[in-house]
Amino acid sequence: MDIKLSKRLSKALRHDPAHLGLTLDAAGWTDVSAVLAALRVDRETLDAVVAENNKQRFAYDETGTRIRASQGHSVPVDLGLLPATPPDVLYHGTVAAALPSIEADGLRPMNRHHVHLSATRETAVTVGARRGKPVILVIDAARMAADGHVFHVSANGVWLTDHVGPAYFDLP
Ligand code: HQG
């Protein structure tokens, strides 16, 4: 799998489609043919990135003529995900430098549309390790859900919510 191509695709489908002359519809989809032309790759190469991407970041629609990122956008899209009941516990991987602010304000979406939470501690460790020594927050998702907070789960298994108040953390 071509990691460089995967990164270019992430940029195009999540953050800056205009840079490649692409437009996303309201749900984040764009034509595969336009993507192939913009990235100058053939369908087989794109299929390999979609199929083998380590986090299944991209998905084709049911006809295979459109493609979108499954989560992680900074451009406004509505993925149309239905609310889902989370597991009792979810995890968030971050780094120590962010903790004072997180303890004060809770987890905020920052540049994305949602706070991203992981179903396993292992995944959260990988997410946190992108920024340094990972620190794992354990989140009482059952209590959040009981308190009326809404969760969605992306096509690639990332749990999304608007905000996680400090009251829901089990700090390390
Ligand atoms: C932190 C990658 C200060 C938060 C990953 C994180 C994931 C705060 C950073 C996905 C804060 C945001 C998402 C607050 C949150 N004060 N810092 N109040 N609230 N933060 O990248 O969760 O490769 O937007 O802890 O693997 O790290 O894109 O979110 O460190 O799945 O597919 O602010 O992105 O996936 O960073 O990562 P991000 P994230 P992809």
Coordinates of C-alpha atoms and ligand atoms in Angstrom, one line a residue:
M1 CA 0.0 0.0 0.0
D2 CA 1.2 3.4 -1.0
I3 CA 1.4 5.5 2.3
K4 CA 2.2 8.7 0.4
L5 CA -0.9 8.2 -1.7
S6 CA -2.9 7.5 1.4
K7 CA -1.8 10.7 3.0
R8 CA -2.6 12.7 -0.2
L9 CA -6.0 11.1 -0.2
S10 CA -6.5 12.0 3.5
K11 CA -5.7 15.6 2.7
A12 CA -8.0 15.7 -0.3
L13 CA -11.0 13.9 1.2
R14 CA -10.8 15.4 4.7
H15 CA -9.1 18.7 4.7
D16 CA -8.4 20.4 1.4
P17 CA -10.3 19.0 -1.6
A18 CA -10.0 22.3 -3.5
H19 CA -6.2 22.0 -3.6
L20 CA -6.7 19.1 -6.1
G21 CA -9.7 20.7 -7.7
L22 CA -12.1 18.3 -6.0
T23 CA -15.5 19.1 -4.4
L24 CA -17.1 17.0 -1.8
D25 CA -20.9 16.7 -1.5
A26 CA -22.7 17.3 1.8
A27 CA -22.0 13.8 2.9
G28 CA -18.3 13.9 2.0
W29 CA -18.5 11.9 -1.3
T30 CA -16.7 12.7 -4.4
D31 CA -16.4 10.9 -7.8
V32 CA -13.8 8.2 -8.0
S33 CA -13.0 9.3 -11.6
A34 CA -12.2 12.8 -10.4
V35 CA -9.9 11.4 -7.7
L36 CA -8.1 9.2 -10.1
A37 CA -7.5 12.1 -12.5
A38 CA -6.5 14.5 -9.7
L39 CA -4.0 12.1 -8.0
R40 CA -2.9 10.6 -11.4
V41 CA -3.3 7.0 -10.2
D42 CA -5.2 4.0 -11.7
R43 CA -8.1 2.4 -10.1
E44 CA -6.1 -0.7 -9.0
T45 CA -3.7 1.5 -7.0
L46 CA -6.6 3.4 -5.4
D47 CA -8.4 0.1 -4.6
A48 CA -5.3 -1.1 -2.8
V49 CA -5.2 2.1 -0.7
V50 CA -8.9 1.8 0.2
A51 CA -8.6 -2.0 1.0
E52 CA -5.3 -2.0 2.7
N53 CA -5.2 1.3 4.6
N54 CA -4.3 0.3 8.1
K55 CA -7.2 2.2 9.6
Q56 CA -9.7 1.7 6.8
R57 CA -9.8 5.5 6.4
F58 CA -11.6 5.5 3.1
A59 CA -14.7 3.9 1.7
Y60 CA -16.4 3.5 -1.7
D61 CA -20.2 3.9 -1.9
E62 CA -22.2 0.8 -2.8
T63 CA -21.8 1.5 -6.6
G64 CA -18.1 2.0 -6.3
T65 CA -18.3 5.2 -8.2
R66 CA -17.9 7.6 -5.3
I67 CA -15.4 7.6 -2.4
R68 CA -15.1 9.4 0.9
A69 CA -13.1 9.5 4.1
S70 CA -14.9 7.6 6.9
Q71 CA -14.0 10.2 9.6
G72 CA -11.5 12.8 10.5
H73 CA -12.7 15.7 8.4
S74 CA -11.9 19.3 9.0
V75 CA -14.1 20.5 6.1
P76 CA -17.8 20.6 7.0
V77 CA -19.5 17.3 6.0
D78 CA -22.4 15.4 7.5
L79 CA -21.5 11.7 7.3
G80 CA -25.1 10.8 8.2
L81 CA -24.0 8.4 10.9
L82 CA -26.8 7.2 13.2
P83 CA -26.5 7.5 17.0
A84 CA -25.1 4.4 18.5
T85 CA -24.8 3.0 22.1
P86 CA -21.1 3.0 23.1
P87 CA -19.3 0.3 25.0
D88 CA -19.2 1.1 28.7
V89 CA -15.7 2.3 28.6
L90 CA -13.9 4.2 25.8
Y91 CA -10.3 5.4 25.7
H92 CA -8.5 8.6 24.5
G93 CA -4.8 8.7 23.8
T94 CA -3.1 12.1 24.4
V95 CA 0.1 13.4 25.9
A96 CA 0.9 14.9 29.3
A97 CA 1.3 18.4 28.0
A98 CA -2.4 18.5 27.0
L99 CA -3.6 17.3 30.4
P100 CA -3.9 20.6 32.3
S101 CA -6.1 22.0 29.6
I102 CA -8.1 18.7 29.2
E103 CA -8.6 18.5 32.9
A104 CA -10.0 22.0 32.9
D105 CA -12.1 22.0 29.7
G106 CA -12.6 18.3 29.0
L107 CA -11.9 16.8 25.6
R108 CA -12.7 19.2 22.8
P109 CA -12.9 18.4 19.0
M110 CA -10.0 20.9 18.3
N111 CA -9.7 21.0 14.5
R112 CA -12.0 18.1 13.8
H113 CA -15.8 17.8 14.0
H114 CA -15.8 15.5 17.0
V115 CA -13.8 14.2 19.9
H116 CA -12.3 10.8 18.7
L117 CA -12.4 7.9 21.1
S118 CA -11.1 4.4 20.8
A119 CA -12.7 1.1 21.8
T120 CA -9.5 -0.3 23.0
R121 CA -6.6 0.9 25.1
E122 CA -4.2 -0.4 22.4
T123 CA -5.7 1.9 19.8
A124 CA -5.6 4.8 22.1
V125 CA -1.9 4.2 22.8
T126 CA -1.2 4.4 19.1
V127 CA -3.2 7.6 18.7
G128 CA -1.4 9.2 21.7
A129 CA 2.0 8.0 20.5
R130 CA 1.6 10.3 17.4
R131 CA 2.4 13.2 19.7
G132 CA 4.8 11.8 22.2
K133 CA 4.7 9.5 25.3
P134 CA 1.0 8.4 25.3
V135 CA -1.2 9.1 28.3
I136 CA -4.5 7.2 28.2
L137 CA -7.7 8.7 29.5
V138 CA -10.4 6.2 30.4
I139 CA -13.9 7.5 29.8
D140 CA -17.0 6.5 31.5
A141 CA -19.0 6.2 28.2
A142 CA -21.9 4.4 29.9
R143 CA -22.5 7.3 32.2
M144 CA -22.1 9.8 29.4
A145 CA -24.8 7.9 27.4
A146 CA -27.0 7.7 30.4
D147 CA -26.6 11.5 30.9
G148 CA -27.8 12.0 27.3
H149 CA -24.6 12.5 25.4
V150 CA -24.8 11.3 21.8
F151 CA -22.2 9.0 20.3
H152 CA -21.7 7.9 16.7
V153 CA -19.4 5.2 15.4
S154 CA -17.6 5.7 12.1
A155 CA -17.4 3.1 9.4
N156 CA -13.9 2.3 10.6
G157 CA -14.8 1.9 14.3
V158 CA -13.8 5.3 15.7
W159 CA -16.3 6.5 18.4
L160 CA -17.3 10.1 18.0
T161 CA -18.9 12.6 20.4
D162 CA -19.1 16.3 20.8
H163 CA -17.3 16.9 24.1
V164 CA -16.2 14.8 27.1
G165 CA -16.5 16.7 30.3
P166 CA -13.8 16.2 33.0
A167 CA -16.4 14.5 35.2
Y168 CA -16.3 11.5 32.9
F169 CA -12.5 10.8 33.1
D170 CA -10.7 8.2 35.2
L171 CA -7.4 10.1 35.2
P172 CA -4.3 8.0 35.1
Ligands
HQG1 C1 -6.1 17.1 22.4 C2 -5.9 10.0 13.8 C3 -5.9 20.6 25.0 C4 -6.3 15.7 22.1 C5 -5.8 9.3 15.1 C6 -5.4 15.5 20.9 C7 -7.2 9.3 15.6 C8 -6.9 18.9 23.9 C9 -5.4 16.8 20.2 C10 -7.8 10.6 15.1 C11 -8.1 19.2 24.5 C12 -6.3 16.8 19.0 C13 -8.0 11.6 16.1 C14 -8.2 20.3 25.3 C15 -8.4 17.5 23.2 N1 -7.0 21.0 25.6 N2 -5.8 19.6 24.1 N3 -9.3 20.7 25.9 N4 -9.1 18.4 24.0 N5 -7.1 17.8 23.1 O1 -5.5 14.7 15.9 O2 -7.8 12.2 19.0 O3 -4.7 9.2 11.2 O4 -7.5 16.2 16.3 O5 -5.9 14.9 23.2 O6 -5.3 8.0 14.9 O7 -5.3 12.8 18.5 O8 -6.3 11.0 11.1 O9 -7.3 14.1 17.6 O10 -4.1 15.2 21.3 O11 -8.0 8.2 15.3 O12 -7.0 8.7 10.6 O13 -5.9 17.7 21.1 O14 -6.8 11.0 14.1 O15 -6.4 9.3 12.8 O16 -5.7 16.0 18.0 O17 -6.8 11.9 16.8 P1 -6.5 15.3 16.8 P2 -6.8 12.7 18.1 P3 -6.1 9.6 11.3

